[in-house]
Amino acid sequence: MRIHIQNPVDDPLFLFSRDMWEAAAARAPDIGDGHDVTIGDTGADFAAGIAEAEALITEVGVVAAQFPVAAPRLRLLFVTNAGLDRLAPFDWLPPDVALLNNAGVHAGKAGEFAIMSILMLVNRVPEMVTHQRAGRWQKLWGAVAGGRRVTIVGLGSLGGAAATQAARFGMRVTGVRATARPHPACAEVISVASLDRVLPHTDFLVLACPLTDATRGLIDRARLRLLPRGAGLVNIGRGALIDQDALCDLLDNGHLSGAVLDVFIPEPIPPGHRLWNTRNLIISPHTSADDPNTYNPRSLDLFFANLRAWREGRPLPNLFDPARGY
Amino acid sequence: MRIHIQNPVDDPLFLFSRDMWEAAAARAPDIGDGHDVTIGDTGADFAAGIAEAEALITEVGVVAAQFPVAAPRLRLLFVTNAGLDRLAPFDWLPPDVALLNNAGVHAGKAGEFAIMSILMLVNRVPEMVTHQRAGRWQKLWGAVAGGRRVTIVGLGSLGGAAATQAARFGMRVTGVRATARPHPACAEVISVASLDRVLPHTDFLVLACPLTDATRGLIDRARLRLLPRGAGLVNIGRGALIDQDALCDLLDNGHLSGAVLDVFIPEPIPPGHRLWNTRNLIISPHTSADDPNTYNPRSLDLFFANLRAWREGRPLPNLFDPARGY
């Protein structure tokens, strides 16, 4: 197969190399051989690659900058990101091309980041950091995780990994997704329509769903107020899932005891933005799910899994549905 | 048995109550009945109680303030703290009294705090908080925990719980204790004499040992420098285990990438102390191991376990050895 890999423009930690490709191909011996692979960095490289490529592997920024483009032989477009909301609407996608995202590559790292964040809330670390910034010794006692109530919105690879970790710590996990199918790590799964019923009984709310028309602004001010006093929040999904200003208000007035956020509106957060000085808030710079040492190798493993399914005529595990948004 | 419980003077979250006693006695039906129990708060209560008590249950501050004291019938002194270094030297202890500490009560909470702290270092949260304090968006990528090297000094109830948690996350755990007996969660256990050999191969150093003559200043400037550049440190033991000034220097100059500390010299940390503004340091106010909701009930469970052993003439599980210091 004629495969082109286009590296990101300004992300030196996430470059694909020939060695990386060959190592991944060796891990998939049934499907890894016999490909004609180019790896590009410049616009000229992309133009030469896309003219011939049957498969393109690249990240969301390159797609946003280059498409629509003439791609006469393209059949598989593997985008090395999980959330493709930046690419909506998807009218630039040629009709014969299967769009694949990178869902699954983030699960290990994201699950660890999620349980770390939940434990930080259980232990009241955001409040400790607020006192530390003020140079003030203030005794604060946390608790143990067991028995505390976690509600996780989104049970895809990120939310599912978060649920599995929370369950390992003996927490009572409620999952929320579009349809109320069960999940092995969740004591209960509800549909998003029932969210208002569980929020008053939630100690920690974790957002791990994609940003779509259905989820934009899902956690608005009224829903944040449904959380009990002292509750905490983790967001590893997208900033626009939540009314960020309402969240800052409820942190500053003490209704919520803490938040660990990896995603914001806008990113980067500009200097002087109120987020920098909101009480009991920990800011992670949108890196919760990405480990540079394992990201690209695991992405290529996922690409080969999809290529195998495509060759065998099976459903593609990472096929992205533009209508659904994930 | 005539039992006196003396509550702490200034710690309203950690008061024993009659209900709490009766609930614990009901959980130990073979040994919980038939005791004559007083619970005191004032100095007069203590004086009346100690005159008759065969067992005294209280915290380290009360012991420091009240002993030596005439305690003619006393046989068991259960101190509801794990580290009793504040009470050294132990010349105030009447010769017929078995001194018991509270080792074990902290394991669940401390293990969770330890793995939270390790995951914060893996994810570079201390650096993120430093950038946040400066109002600066700076991309920083963490990693996954699996395969990272943790060295845990002290494998008692705190360190053992930390080792168990780290092993669950696939980390390579080296334990350090006085003698190199194996531990189920550790790939290797070394004696403290071999510490310098493992420090250069340690990503995260966790201190969870008691403060004794043998451990005071154990992690001095030279040993901190043996850690590889980018290593991180967690201290849930005692502040005096470490050269705190050297630690601050190595955080400020970037040799260490982060630290999560629960213990300090002195406590409380005074206003204006350099710790408040040391880079990449998270300060927890010496509460890592204590959950007010479960602390006293679990302490009473431990007391009954020791009382059972004492009645049956078995070794006391929580017998404190003044010569050893734990």
Short mmCIF file of C-alpha atoms in Angstrom, two decimals, chain B residues 69-297:
data_model
loop_
_atom_site.label_atom_id
_atom_site.label_comp_id
_atom_site.label_asym_id
_atom_site.label_seq_id
_atom_site.Cartn_x
_atom_site.Cartn_y
_atom_site.Cartn_z
CA VAL B 69 2.74 10.85 86.12
CA ALA B 70 1.69 8.51 88.90
CA ALA B 71 -0.22 5.71 87.16
CA PRO B 72 -0.29 2.94 89.75
CA ARG B 73 -2.55 0.48 87.87
CA LEU B 74 -1.53 1.27 84.28
CA ARG B 75 -0.52 -1.69 82.10
CA LEU B 76 -1.36 -0.61 78.52
CA LEU B 77 -0.68 2.84 77.05
CA PHE B 78 -2.14 3.04 73.54
CA VAL B 79 -0.97 6.19 71.74
CA THR B 80 -3.14 6.98 68.71
CA ASN B 81 -0.18 8.05 66.56
CA ALA B 82 2.22 5.91 64.56
CA GLY B 83 5.41 7.96 64.91
CA LEU B 84 6.30 8.53 68.56
CA ASP B 85 9.58 10.37 67.97
CA ARG B 86 8.16 13.39 69.88
CA LEU B 87 8.19 11.24 73.05
CA ALA B 88 11.88 10.25 72.91
CA PRO B 89 13.78 9.59 75.11
CA PHE B 90 11.35 7.19 76.69
CA ASP B 91 12.60 7.52 80.28
CA TRP B 92 9.12 8.74 81.37
CA LEU B 93 7.60 5.34 80.63
CA PRO B 94 6.80 3.30 83.77
CA PRO B 95 8.59 -0.07 83.58
CA ASP B 96 5.44 -2.22 83.85
CA VAL B 97 3.59 -0.42 81.04
CA ALA B 98 3.37 -1.76 77.49
CA LEU B 99 3.60 1.21 75.10
CA LEU B 100 1.48 0.67 71.96
CA ASN B 101 1.44 2.87 68.87
CA ASN B 102 -1.18 3.14 66.14
CA ALA B 103 0.81 1.60 63.28
CA GLY B 104 -1.60 0.17 60.73
CA VAL B 105 -4.40 2.68 61.16
CA HIS B 106 -2.90 4.86 58.45
CA ALA B 107 -2.23 2.26 55.77
CA GLY B 108 -5.28 2.75 53.55
CA LYS B 109 -5.18 6.53 53.46
CA ALA B 110 -1.38 6.72 53.32
CA GLY B 111 -1.16 4.23 50.45
CA GLU B 112 -3.64 6.29 48.45
CA PHE B 113 -1.83 9.53 49.25
CA ALA B 114 1.48 7.93 48.23
CA ILE B 115 0.28 6.65 44.85
CA MET B 116 -1.48 9.98 44.23
CA SER B 117 1.83 11.75 44.92
CA ILE B 118 3.79 9.37 42.69
CA LEU B 119 1.28 9.83 39.86
CA MET B 120 1.53 13.63 40.34
CA LEU B 121 5.29 13.32 39.80
CA VAL B 122 4.83 10.97 36.81
CA ASN B 123 2.43 13.55 35.32
CA ARG B 124 4.65 16.53 36.31
CA VAL B 125 1.89 18.25 38.30
CA PRO B 126 4.34 20.14 40.58
CA GLU B 127 5.84 21.80 37.49
CA MET B 128 2.36 22.53 36.13
CA VAL B 129 1.43 24.26 39.40
CA THR B 130 4.61 26.36 39.26
CA HIS B 131 3.65 27.56 35.76
CA GLN B 132 0.08 28.14 36.93
CA ARG B 133 1.28 30.33 39.81
CA ALA B 134 3.18 32.39 37.22
CA GLY B 135 0.06 32.63 35.02
CA ARG B 136 1.97 30.94 32.20
CA TRP B 137 0.65 28.33 29.71
CA GLN B 138 3.50 25.89 29.17
CA LYS B 139 2.98 22.52 27.50
CA LEU B 140 4.48 19.73 29.64
CA TRP B 141 4.05 16.05 28.98
CA GLY B 142 4.06 13.39 31.63
CA ALA B 143 4.34 9.66 31.11
CA VAL B 144 2.70 6.43 32.16
CA ALA B 145 3.62 4.91 35.51
CA GLY B 146 4.32 1.39 34.22
CA GLY B 147 8.01 0.54 34.28
CA ARG B 148 9.09 3.67 36.18
CA ARG B 149 11.42 3.01 39.13
CA VAL B 150 10.23 3.79 42.66
CA THR B 151 12.42 3.41 45.72
CA ILE B 152 10.52 3.32 49.01
CA VAL B 153 12.43 3.83 52.27
CA GLY B 154 10.53 2.09 55.06
CA LEU B 155 8.26 -0.91 54.49
CA GLY B 156 6.07 -0.63 57.58
CA SER B 157 2.38 -0.03 57.24
CA LEU B 158 2.82 3.27 55.34
CA GLY B 159 5.66 2.21 53.06
CA GLY B 160 4.19 -1.24 52.54
CA ALA B 161 0.90 0.30 51.41
CA ALA B 162 2.77 2.66 49.08
CA ALA B 163 4.72 -0.28 47.61
CA THR B 164 1.53 -2.28 47.06
CA GLN B 165 -0.13 0.60 45.24
CA ALA B 166 2.94 1.32 43.07
CA ALA B 167 3.22 -2.34 42.11
CA ARG B 168 -0.46 -2.33 41.05
CA PHE B 169 0.44 0.39 38.55
CA GLY B 170 3.21 -1.74 37.09
CA MET B 171 6.03 0.27 38.62
CA ARG B 172 9.39 -1.30 39.47
CA VAL B 173 9.50 -1.05 43.24
CA THR B 174 12.68 -1.25 45.32
CA GLY B 175 12.16 -1.35 49.08
CA VAL B 176 14.68 -0.16 51.64
CA ARG B 177 14.63 -1.20 55.27
CA ALA B 178 16.94 -1.97 58.17
CA THR B 179 17.34 -5.58 57.03
CA ALA B 180 16.87 -6.76 53.45
CA ARG B 181 13.92 -9.10 54.07
CA PRO B 182 11.72 -9.56 50.94
CA HIS B 183 8.35 -7.80 50.59
CA PRO B 184 5.61 -9.09 48.27
CA ALA B 185 5.16 -5.75 46.46
CA CYS B 186 8.88 -5.13 45.93
CA ALA B 187 10.95 -6.50 43.05
CA GLU B 188 13.96 -6.03 45.33
CA VAL B 189 14.49 -5.11 48.99
CA ILE B 190 17.84 -3.73 50.07
CA SER B 191 19.20 -2.77 53.45
CA VAL B 192 19.67 0.90 54.17
CA ALA B 193 23.44 0.37 53.86
CA SER B 194 22.97 -0.20 50.11
CA LEU B 195 20.89 2.93 49.54
CA ASP B 196 23.61 4.77 47.61
CA ARG B 197 23.69 1.98 45.04
CA VAL B 198 20.00 2.35 44.07
CA LEU B 199 19.58 6.14 44.23
CA PRO B 200 21.17 6.75 40.79
CA HIS B 201 18.58 4.34 39.32
CA THR B 202 15.56 5.84 41.08
CA ASP B 203 12.93 7.91 39.27
CA PHE B 204 10.85 8.53 42.40
CA LEU B 205 12.07 8.34 45.99
CA VAL B 206 9.39 7.83 48.66
CA LEU B 207 10.24 8.32 52.36
CA ALA B 208 7.91 6.41 54.65
CA CYS B 209 10.10 5.40 57.57
CA PRO B 210 10.00 6.46 61.23
CA LEU B 211 12.33 9.13 62.55
CA THR B 212 14.97 7.49 64.76
CA ASP B 213 18.61 8.12 65.55
CA ALA B 214 19.40 5.85 62.59
CA THR B 215 17.20 7.70 60.07
CA ARG B 216 17.61 11.36 61.11
CA GLY B 217 19.22 13.18 58.18
CA LEU B 218 19.35 9.93 56.17
CA ILE B 219 18.67 11.72 52.88
CA ASP B 220 21.40 14.34 53.03
CA ARG B 221 22.60 16.63 50.26
CA ALA B 222 25.03 14.06 48.83
CA ARG B 223 22.31 11.40 48.61
CA LEU B 224 19.85 13.83 46.99
CA ARG B 225 22.50 14.55 44.38
CA LEU B 226 22.80 10.82 43.66
CA LEU B 227 19.26 10.89 42.28
CA PRO B 228 19.26 11.28 38.50
CA ARG B 229 18.34 14.64 36.98
CA GLY B 230 14.55 14.87 36.71
CA ALA B 231 13.84 12.55 39.64
CA GLY B 232 11.05 13.33 42.10
CA LEU B 233 10.56 12.90 45.83
CA VAL B 234 7.67 12.12 48.20
CA ASN B 235 8.00 12.44 51.99
CA ILE B 236 5.22 11.04 54.20
CA GLY B 237 7.62 10.10 57.02
CA ARG B 238 9.14 12.98 58.98
CA GLY B 239 10.70 16.25 57.87
CA ALA B 240 13.98 15.54 59.66
CA LEU B 241 14.65 12.47 57.50
CA ILE B 242 15.94 14.83 54.83
CA ASP B 243 18.21 17.84 54.42
CA GLN B 244 15.31 20.15 53.63
CA ASP B 245 17.49 23.05 52.53
CA ALA B 246 19.36 20.83 50.08
CA LEU B 247 16.02 19.58 48.76
CA CYS B 248 14.85 23.16 48.17
CA ASP B 249 18.14 23.97 46.41
CA LEU B 250 17.82 20.97 44.08
CA LEU B 251 14.20 21.81 43.27
CA ASP B 252 15.03 25.45 42.60
CA ASN B 253 17.98 24.57 40.34
CA GLY B 254 15.99 21.96 38.44
CA HIS B 255 17.99 18.86 39.35
CA LEU B 256 14.83 17.39 40.87
CA SER B 257 11.65 17.80 38.80
CA GLY B 258 9.23 17.86 41.69
CA ALA B 259 8.39 16.95 45.26
CA VAL B 260 5.24 16.25 47.23
CA LEU B 261 5.89 16.75 50.94
CA ASP B 262 3.57 16.13 53.88
CA VAL B 263 6.16 16.72 56.63
CA PHE B 264 8.53 19.59 57.33
CA ILE B 265 10.97 21.23 59.69
CA PRO B 266 9.40 23.08 61.43
CA GLU B 267 5.65 22.51 61.54
CA PRO B 268 3.67 24.64 61.09
CA ILE B 269 5.84 26.14 58.33
CA PRO B 270 6.23 29.79 59.38
CA PRO B 271 5.07 32.63 57.11
CA GLY B 272 7.80 33.75 54.73
CA HIS B 273 9.72 30.43 54.90
CA ARG B 274 11.49 29.51 51.66
CA LEU B 275 9.37 26.33 51.37
CA TRP B 276 6.35 28.44 50.38
CA ASN B 277 8.11 29.65 47.25
CA THR B 278 10.30 26.71 46.32
CA ARG B 279 9.74 25.69 42.69
CA ASN B 280 7.90 22.49 41.78
CA LEU B 281 6.98 21.66 45.36
CA ILE B 282 3.51 20.65 46.60
CA ILE B 283 2.89 21.19 50.32
CA SER B 284 0.42 19.03 52.22
CA PRO B 285 -0.08 20.08 55.87
CA HIS B 286 0.88 16.79 57.58
CA THR B 287 -2.47 15.15 57.02
CA SER B 288 -1.55 12.53 54.41
CA ALA B 289 -2.33 9.53 56.58
CA ASP B 290 -5.33 10.72 58.57
CA ASP B 291 -8.98 10.42 57.60
CA PRO B 292 -11.10 11.96 60.40
CA ASN B 293 -14.10 9.85 59.41
CA THR B 294 -12.35 6.55 59.99
CA TYR B 295 -9.36 7.35 62.20
CA ASN B 296 -10.75 6.85 65.69
CA PRO B 297 -12.96 3.86 64.87
#
